[in-house]
mmCIF file of C-alpha atoms in Angstrom:
data_model
loop_
_atom_site.group_PDB
_atom_site.id
_atom_site.type_symbol
_atom_site.label_atom_id
_atom_site.label_comp_id
_atom_site.label_asym_id
_atom_site.label_seq_id
_atom_site.Cartn_x
_atom_site.Cartn_y
_atom_site.Cartn_z
ATOM 1 C CA MET A 13 -40.474 -16.748 -7.980
ATOM 2 C CA SER A 14 -39.237 -16.538 -11.429
ATOM 3 C CA THR A 15 -36.394 -18.585 -10.990
ATOM 4 C CA ALA A 16 -37.577 -22.003 -12.112
ATOM 5 C CA ILE A 17 -37.080 -25.183 -9.118
ATOM 6 C CA ALA A 18 -35.189 -28.942 -10.473
ATOM 7 C CA ASN A 19 -36.885 -31.443 -8.238
ATOM 8 C CA LEU A 20 -34.819 -34.236 -7.157
ATOM 9 C CA LYS A 21 -35.461 -36.860 -5.563
ATOM 10 C CA ALA A 22 -32.260 -38.311 -2.190
ATOM 11 C CA THR A 23 -32.741 -41.359 -0.348
ATOM 12 C CA PRO A 24 -30.631 -41.389 3.330
ATOM 13 C CA ARG A 25 -28.188 -43.796 3.996
ATOM 14 C CA LYS A 26 -27.251 -44.599 7.148
ATOM 15 C CA ALA A 27 -23.830 -46.836 5.949
ATOM 16 C CA SER A 28 -19.990 -44.939 4.527
ATOM 17 C CA GLY A 29 -17.033 -45.580 3.107
ATOM 18 C CA LYS A 30 -15.977 -46.954 0.135
ATOM 19 C CA SER A 31 -17.257 -50.312 0.257
ATOM 20 C CA GLU A 32 -20.500 -48.750 0.823
ATOM 21 C CA ALA A 33 -20.125 -46.319 -2.108
ATOM 22 C CA ARG A 34 -18.998 -48.334 -4.870
ATOM 23 C CA ARG A 35 -22.356 -50.664 -3.526
ATOM 24 C CA LEU A 36 -25.126 -47.800 -4.680
ATOM 25 C CA ARG A 37 -22.766 -47.131 -7.992
ATOM 26 C CA ALA A 38 -23.282 -50.699 -8.116
ATOM 27 C CA ALA A 39 -27.359 -50.518 -8.089
ATOM 28 C CA GLY A 40 -27.325 -47.499 -10.021
ATOM 29 C CA GLN A 41 -27.248 -44.522 -7.170
ATOM 30 C CA VAL A 42 -24.060 -41.255 -5.531
ATOM 31 C CA PRO A 43 -23.077 -41.194 -2.649
ATOM 32 C CA ALA A 44 -23.804 -37.743 -1.781
ATOM 33 C CA ILE A 45 -24.379 -35.149 1.082
ATOM 34 C CA THR A 46 -26.562 -32.312 1.629
ATOM 35 C CA TYR A 47 -25.712 -29.553 4.891
ATOM 36 C CA GLY A 48 -26.592 -26.193 5.749
ATOM 37 C CA LYS A 49 -26.640 -23.659 8.252
ATOM 38 C CA GLY A 50 -30.333 -25.160 8.762
ATOM 39 C CA LEU A 51 -29.155 -28.798 8.025
ATOM 40 C CA ALA A 52 -26.382 -31.407 10.034
ATOM 41 C CA ALA A 53 -24.560 -33.002 7.188
ATOM 42 C CA THR A 54 -26.684 -35.632 5.589
ATOM 43 C CA ALA A 55 -25.763 -38.962 3.990
ATOM 44 C CA ILE A 56 -27.862 -39.652 0.661
ATOM 45 C CA SER A 57 -28.412 -41.047 -2.345
ATOM 46 C CA VAL A 58 -28.818 -39.342 -6.157
ATOM 47 C CA HIS A 59 -29.654 -40.989 -9.446
ATOM 48 C CA PRO A 60 -26.338 -40.210 -11.269
ATOM 49 C CA LYS A 61 -28.953 -39.288 -14.535
ATOM 50 C CA GLU A 62 -30.764 -37.268 -12.613
ATOM 51 C CA VAL A 63 -28.428 -34.636 -10.688
ATOM 52 C CA THR A 64 -26.429 -34.977 -14.853
ATOM 53 C CA ALA A 65 -29.987 -32.930 -16.243
ATOM 54 C CA ILE A 66 -29.683 -30.836 -13.916
ATOM 55 C CA LEU A 67 -26.033 -29.971 -14.241
ATOM 56 C CA MET A 68 -26.308 -29.471 -18.062
ATOM 57 C CA SER A 69 -29.135 -27.747 -17.487
ATOM 58 C CA GLU A 70 -29.499 -23.814 -19.042
ATOM 59 C CA ARG A 71 -28.176 -23.030 -15.284
ATOM 60 C CA GLY A 72 -26.286 -25.737 -14.725
ATOM 61 C CA LYS A 73 -24.810 -25.076 -10.575
ATOM 62 C CA ASN A 74 -27.043 -22.387 -10.119
ATOM 63 C CA THR A 75 -30.612 -24.158 -10.918
ATOM 64 C CA VAL A 76 -32.551 -24.116 -7.616
ATOM 65 C CA ILE A 77 -33.622 -27.272 -6.998
ATOM 66 C CA LYS A 78 -36.162 -28.766 -4.488
ATOM 67 C CA MET A 79 -34.885 -32.303 -2.880
ATOM 68 C CA ASP A 80 -37.745 -34.568 -1.738
ATOM 69 C CA LEU A 81 -36.186 -36.524 1.312
ATOM 70 C CA GLU A 82 -37.514 -38.237 3.672
ATOM 71 C CA GLY A 83 -37.889 -36.625 7.114
ATOM 72 C CA HIS A 84 -37.472 -32.809 5.167
ATOM 73 C CA LYS A 85 -40.410 -31.009 3.739
ATOM 74 C CA ASP A 86 -39.773 -28.617 1.790
ATOM 75 C CA LEU A 87 -35.424 -28.339 1.538
ATOM 76 C CA LEU A 88 -33.830 -26.713 -1.337
ATOM 77 C CA VAL A 89 -30.644 -26.767 -1.982
ATOM 78 C CA MET A 90 -27.828 -26.241 -4.803
ATOM 79 C CA VAL A 91 -24.860 -27.920 -6.792
ATOM 80 C CA ARG A 92 -22.211 -26.633 -4.065
ATOM 81 C CA ASP A 93 -19.435 -29.247 -5.640
ATOM 82 C CA PHE A 94 -19.034 -33.338 -7.551
ATOM 83 C CA THR A 95 -16.527 -35.175 -8.935
ATOM 84 C CA HIS A 96 -16.562 -38.056 -11.792
ATOM 85 C CA HIS A 97 -14.182 -41.288 -12.385
ATOM 86 C CA PRO A 98 -10.946 -39.456 -14.018
ATOM 87 C CA VAL A 99 -11.497 -41.857 -16.887
ATOM 88 C CA LYS A 100 -15.652 -43.363 -17.335
ATOM 89 C CA ARG A 101 -16.510 -39.766 -16.080
ATOM 90 C CA SER A 102 -19.005 -40.531 -14.383
ATOM 91 C CA LEU A 103 -20.701 -39.153 -12.123
ATOM 92 C CA GLU A 104 -18.443 -39.710 -8.829
ATOM 93 C CA HIS A 105 -19.942 -37.605 -4.999
ATOM 94 C CA VAL A 106 -21.996 -34.804 -5.384
ATOM 95 C CA ASP A 107 -22.590 -32.359 -2.365
ATOM 96 C CA PHE A 108 -25.715 -30.175 -1.670
ATOM 97 C CA VAL A 109 -26.293 -27.184 0.019
ATOM 98 C CA GLN A 110 -29.196 -25.391 1.152
ATOM 99 C CA VAL A 111 -29.383 -22.387 0.226
ATOM 100 C CA LYS A 112 -33.233 -20.072 1.374
ATOM 101 C CA LEU A 113 -35.111 -17.628 -0.930
ATOM 102 C CA ASP A 114 -34.792 -14.104 0.967
ATOM 103 C CA GLU A 115 -30.702 -15.461 2.295
ATOM 104 C CA PRO A 116 -28.170 -14.588 -0.274
ATOM 105 C CA VAL A 117 -25.414 -17.132 -2.136
ATOM 106 C CA ASP A 118 -22.082 -16.867 -4.000
ATOM 107 C CA VAL A 119 -22.173 -18.497 -7.048
ATOM 108 C CA ARG A 120 -20.783 -18.498 -10.110
ATOM 109 C CA VAL A 121 -21.970 -16.301 -13.779
ATOM 110 C CA PRO A 122 -20.482 -17.117 -17.611
ATOM 111 C CA LEU A 123 -19.587 -13.685 -18.459
ATOM 112 C CA PHE A 124 -19.757 -12.975 -22.163
ATOM 113 C CA THR A 125 -18.850 -9.769 -24.904
ATOM 114 C CA THR A 126 -21.314 -8.520 -27.975
ATOM 115 C CA GLY A 127 -20.134 -6.754 -30.673
ATOM 116 C CA LYS A 128 -16.912 -6.218 -31.899
ATOM 117 C CA ALA A 129 -13.909 -3.932 -30.905
ATOM 118 C CA ALA A 130 -13.487 -0.163 -32.385
ATOM 119 C CA GLY A 131 -10.104 -1.728 -31.392
ATOM 120 C CA VAL A 132 -9.943 -4.465 -33.330
ATOM 121 C CA ALA A 133 -10.541 -3.078 -36.420
ATOM 122 C CA LYS A 134 -7.264 -1.533 -35.706
ATOM 123 C CA GLY A 135 -4.942 -3.697 -35.431
ATOM 124 C CA GLY A 136 -5.964 -5.068 -32.379
ATOM 125 C CA LEU A 137 -7.322 -8.193 -30.060
ATOM 126 C CA LEU A 138 -9.721 -8.588 -28.027
ATOM 127 C CA ARG A 139 -8.615 -10.126 -24.641
ATOM 128 C CA GLN A 140 -10.930 -11.813 -22.081
ATOM 129 C CA VAL A 141 -9.784 -12.360 -18.598
ATOM 130 C CA PHE A 142 -12.542 -13.634 -17.166
ATOM 131 C CA ARG A 143 -14.405 -16.487 -18.377
ATOM 132 C CA SER A 144 -16.943 -15.649 -14.948
ATOM 133 C CA VAL A 145 -18.046 -13.951 -12.271
ATOM 134 C CA PRO A 146 -18.458 -14.624 -9.306
ATOM 135 C CA LEU A 147 -21.325 -13.228 -7.602
ATOM 136 C CA ARG A 148 -23.388 -12.821 -4.563
ATOM 137 C CA CYS A 149 -27.475 -12.500 -4.084
ATOM 138 C CA VAL A 150 -30.485 -14.266 -3.841
ATOM 139 C CA PRO A 151 -31.346 -17.044 -5.209
ATOM 140 C CA ASP A 152 -34.392 -15.601 -7.525
ATOM 141 C CA LYS A 153 -31.051 -13.176 -8.730
ATOM 142 C CA ILE A 154 -29.062 -15.016 -10.240
ATOM 143 C CA PRO A 155 -28.715 -13.803 -13.466
ATOM 144 C CA LEU A 156 -28.312 -16.696 -16.380
ATOM 145 C CA LYS A 157 -25.110 -14.992 -17.926
ATOM 146 C CA ILE A 158 -23.013 -11.223 -17.512
ATOM 147 C CA GLU A 159 -23.420 -9.485 -21.269
ATOM 148 C CA CYS A 160 -21.112 -7.094 -21.690
ATOM 149 C CA ASP A 161 -21.294 -5.432 -24.059
ATOM 150 C CA VAL A 162 -17.178 -4.451 -26.078
ATOM 151 C CA SER A 163 -17.977 -2.399 -29.670
ATOM 152 C CA HIS A 164 -17.096 0.882 -28.616
ATOM 153 C CA LEU A 165 -12.811 -0.481 -26.757
ATOM 154 C CA GLU A 166 -10.620 1.119 -28.433
ATOM 155 C CA LEU A 167 -7.232 -0.228 -28.173
ATOM 156 C CA GLY A 168 -6.167 0.177 -24.537
ATOM 157 C CA GLU A 169 -9.147 0.872 -23.159
ATOM 158 C CA HIS A 170 -10.912 -1.772 -20.702
ATOM 159 C CA ILE A 171 -14.403 -2.657 -19.146
ATOM 160 C CA ALA A 172 -13.995 -3.333 -15.613
ATOM 161 C CA THR A 173 -16.487 -5.006 -12.224
ATOM 162 C CA LYS A 174 -17.551 -1.968 -11.854
ATOM 163 C CA ASP A 175 -19.007 -1.099 -15.909
ATOM 164 C CA LEU A 176 -20.864 -4.321 -15.912
ATOM 165 C CA LYS A 177 -24.871 -3.773 -15.807
ATOM 166 C CA LEU A 178 -25.975 -5.593 -12.493
ATOM 167 C CA ALA A 179 -29.942 -6.342 -11.556
ATOM 168 C CA GLU A 180 -30.376 -3.879 -7.881
ATOM 169 C CA GLY A 181 -29.743 -6.495 -5.645
ATOM 170 C CA VAL A 182 -26.658 -8.765 -7.015
ATOM 171 C CA VAL A 183 -22.841 -8.174 -6.099
ATOM 172 C CA ALA A 184 -20.034 -8.699 -8.259
ATOM 173 C CA LEU A 185 -17.051 -10.575 -5.912
ATOM 174 C CA LEU A 186 -14.428 -8.488 -7.564
ATOM 175 C CA SER A 187 -12.404 -5.243 -7.206
ATOM 176 C CA PRO A 188 -14.147 -2.399 -8.979
ATOM 177 C CA GLU A 189 -10.754 -1.431 -10.952
ATOM 178 C CA LEU A 190 -10.853 -5.683 -11.977
ATOM 179 C CA THR A 191 -9.527 -6.080 -16.002
ATOM 180 C CA LEU A 192 -12.595 -8.758 -17.345
ATOM 181 C CA VAL A 193 -12.657 -7.645 -21.227
ATOM 182 C CA ALA A 194 -9.829 -5.436 -22.564
ATOM 183 C CA VAL A 195 -8.290 -4.741 -26.085
ATOM 184 C CA VAL A 196 -4.416 -4.669 -26.450
ATOM 185 C CA THR A 197 -2.047 -4.577 -29.254
ATOM 186 C CA PRO A 198 -0.512 -6.880 -30.510
ATOM 187 C CA GLU A 199 3.049 -6.394 -28.909
ATOM 188 C CA LYS A 200 1.712 -6.245 -25.920
ATOM 189 C CA ASP A 201 -0.022 -9.729 -25.555
ATOM 190 C CA ARG A 202 2.795 -11.080 -27.104
ATOM 191 C CA SER A 203 5.083 -9.055 -24.599
ATOM 192 C CA ALA A 204 2.317 -10.364 -21.407
ATOM 193 C CA GLU A 205 2.491 -13.969 -23.125
ATOM 194 C CA GLU A 206 6.402 -14.497 -22.858
ATOM 195 C CA GLU A 207 6.663 -12.176 -19.483
ATOM 196 C CA ALA A 208 3.940 -15.164 -17.881
ATOM 197 C CA ALA A 209 6.023 -17.812 -19.284
ATOM 198 C CA ALA A 210 8.876 -16.415 -18.249
ATOM 199 C CA ALA A 211 7.781 -16.955 -14.318
ATOM 200 C CA PRO A 212 8.140 -20.022 -13.793
ATOM 201 C CA GLY A 213 11.673 -19.844 -14.777
ATOM 202 C CA ALA A 214 12.351 -17.225 -13.043
ATOM 203 C CA ALA A 215 11.282 -18.329 -9.846
ATOM 204 C CA ALA A 216 13.036 -21.445 -10.402
ATOM 205 C CA ALA A 217 16.981 -19.255 -10.773
ATOM 206 C CA ALA A 218 16.203 -17.769 -7.982
ATOM 207 C CA ALA A 219 14.583 -20.561 -5.491
ATOM 208 C CA GLY A 220 17.929 -22.481 -7.136
ATOM 209 C CA ALA A 221 20.186 -19.639 -5.989
ATOM 210 C CA ALA A 222 19.558 -19.339 -3.182
ATOM 211 C CA PRO A 223 20.480 -21.942 -1.381
ATOM 212 C CA ALA A 224 23.606 -21.412 -3.111
ATOM 213 C CA ALA A 225 24.060 -18.314 -1.587
ATOM 214 C CA ALA A 226 23.740 -19.917 2.384
ATOM 215 C CA ALA A 227 26.586 -22.554 1.682
ATOM 216 C CA GLY A 228 28.973 -19.482 -0.524
ATOM 217 C CA ALA A 229 28.333 -17.912 2.656
ATOM 218 C CA LYS A 230 28.730 -20.731 5.295
ATOM 219 C CA ASP A 231 31.648 -21.325 3.469
ATOM 220 C CA ALA A 232 33.787 -18.154 3.453
ATOM 221 C CA LYS A 233 32.703 -18.514 7.713
ATOM 222 C CA ALA A 234 34.534 -21.677 8.343
ATOM 223 C CA PRO A 235 37.875 -20.655 7.686
ATOM 224 C CA ALA A 236 37.578 -17.695 10.460
ATOM 225 C CA ALA A 237 36.119 -19.988 12.616
ATOM 226 C CA ALA A 238 39.251 -21.926 12.705
ATOM 227 C CA ALA A 239 41.403 -19.427 13.395
ATOM 228 C CA PRO A 240 41.026 -19.142 16.270
ATOM 229 C CA ALA A 241 42.011 -22.458 16.546
ATOM 230 C CA LYS A 242 45.326 -23.166 15.544
ATOM 231 C CA ASP A 243 46.749 -19.514 16.808
ATOM 232 C CA ALA A 244 45.574 -20.831 20.961
ATOM 233 C CA LYS A 245 48.111 -24.386 19.427
ATOM 234 C CA LYS A 246 50.664 -21.939 18.821
ATOM 235 C CA LYS A 247 50.718 -20.666 22.746
#
C-alpha cells in the first residue's frame, strides 16, 4: 500500500453517559466510538493528542489508521466525524469507521487551482465554486489533493466535474456538468451576489403573503355564508 498508515492506541470502555465522558476527559482521554460493516459499534477512548496529530497531518480525515484495540486484529479505520468544545476548542468526541483496503470509501478532497486564468487579465474574476470535491475510491487511491489548471480559461469559460483529471478507479460524486471553477465578469459576479442576498427577503415576503391571502379569502367568504341565515329569519 502506498498510502501511509497512522497508528492509534484505543481502549475499550464499558461505561457510557455524560459523567463517564467527563471522567475520561479529566483523565486526559477522549470518548470515541468505532463501527463498520463487520464491526459492531464499540465504545472506546483515545488520546486527544494522537488524534489531533492525525487530523492536523497532510491527509487529515482521509488518513488510514491502524487501530490497536483489544480483541481486534489488523483493524483499519478512518475518522468519520469529530467534535470540539465550543469555547476551549479541545477535542470532545470522535467517530471512527472501519475500512478495508479493497473496498471503496467516500471522502472529500481539497480542490486547488493552478496558473492564472487568461480571462482574469482581461478584467474577469476567478470564481471557485467548490473548495473540495467528494470522491469514491479504495483507501489506497485517495488523492492528497486535486489540482486543476485554469490558465486557459477565458471570460465566460469554466471547469466542470467532467474536466477533472482523476486516477483510474477514483470517481467524483458530483454531476459531470457541475461548474467547479469559472471566470466571470464583475457585473455578473455582483448580480449573482445580489440575487443570493435578495433571496432570503423574497422568501420571507412570500411566506408573509400566504397567511395574509388566506385571511383575506376567509373574510371574503364570511358574509356570503351569513346571508342565507338572515334570509331564513325573514321567512
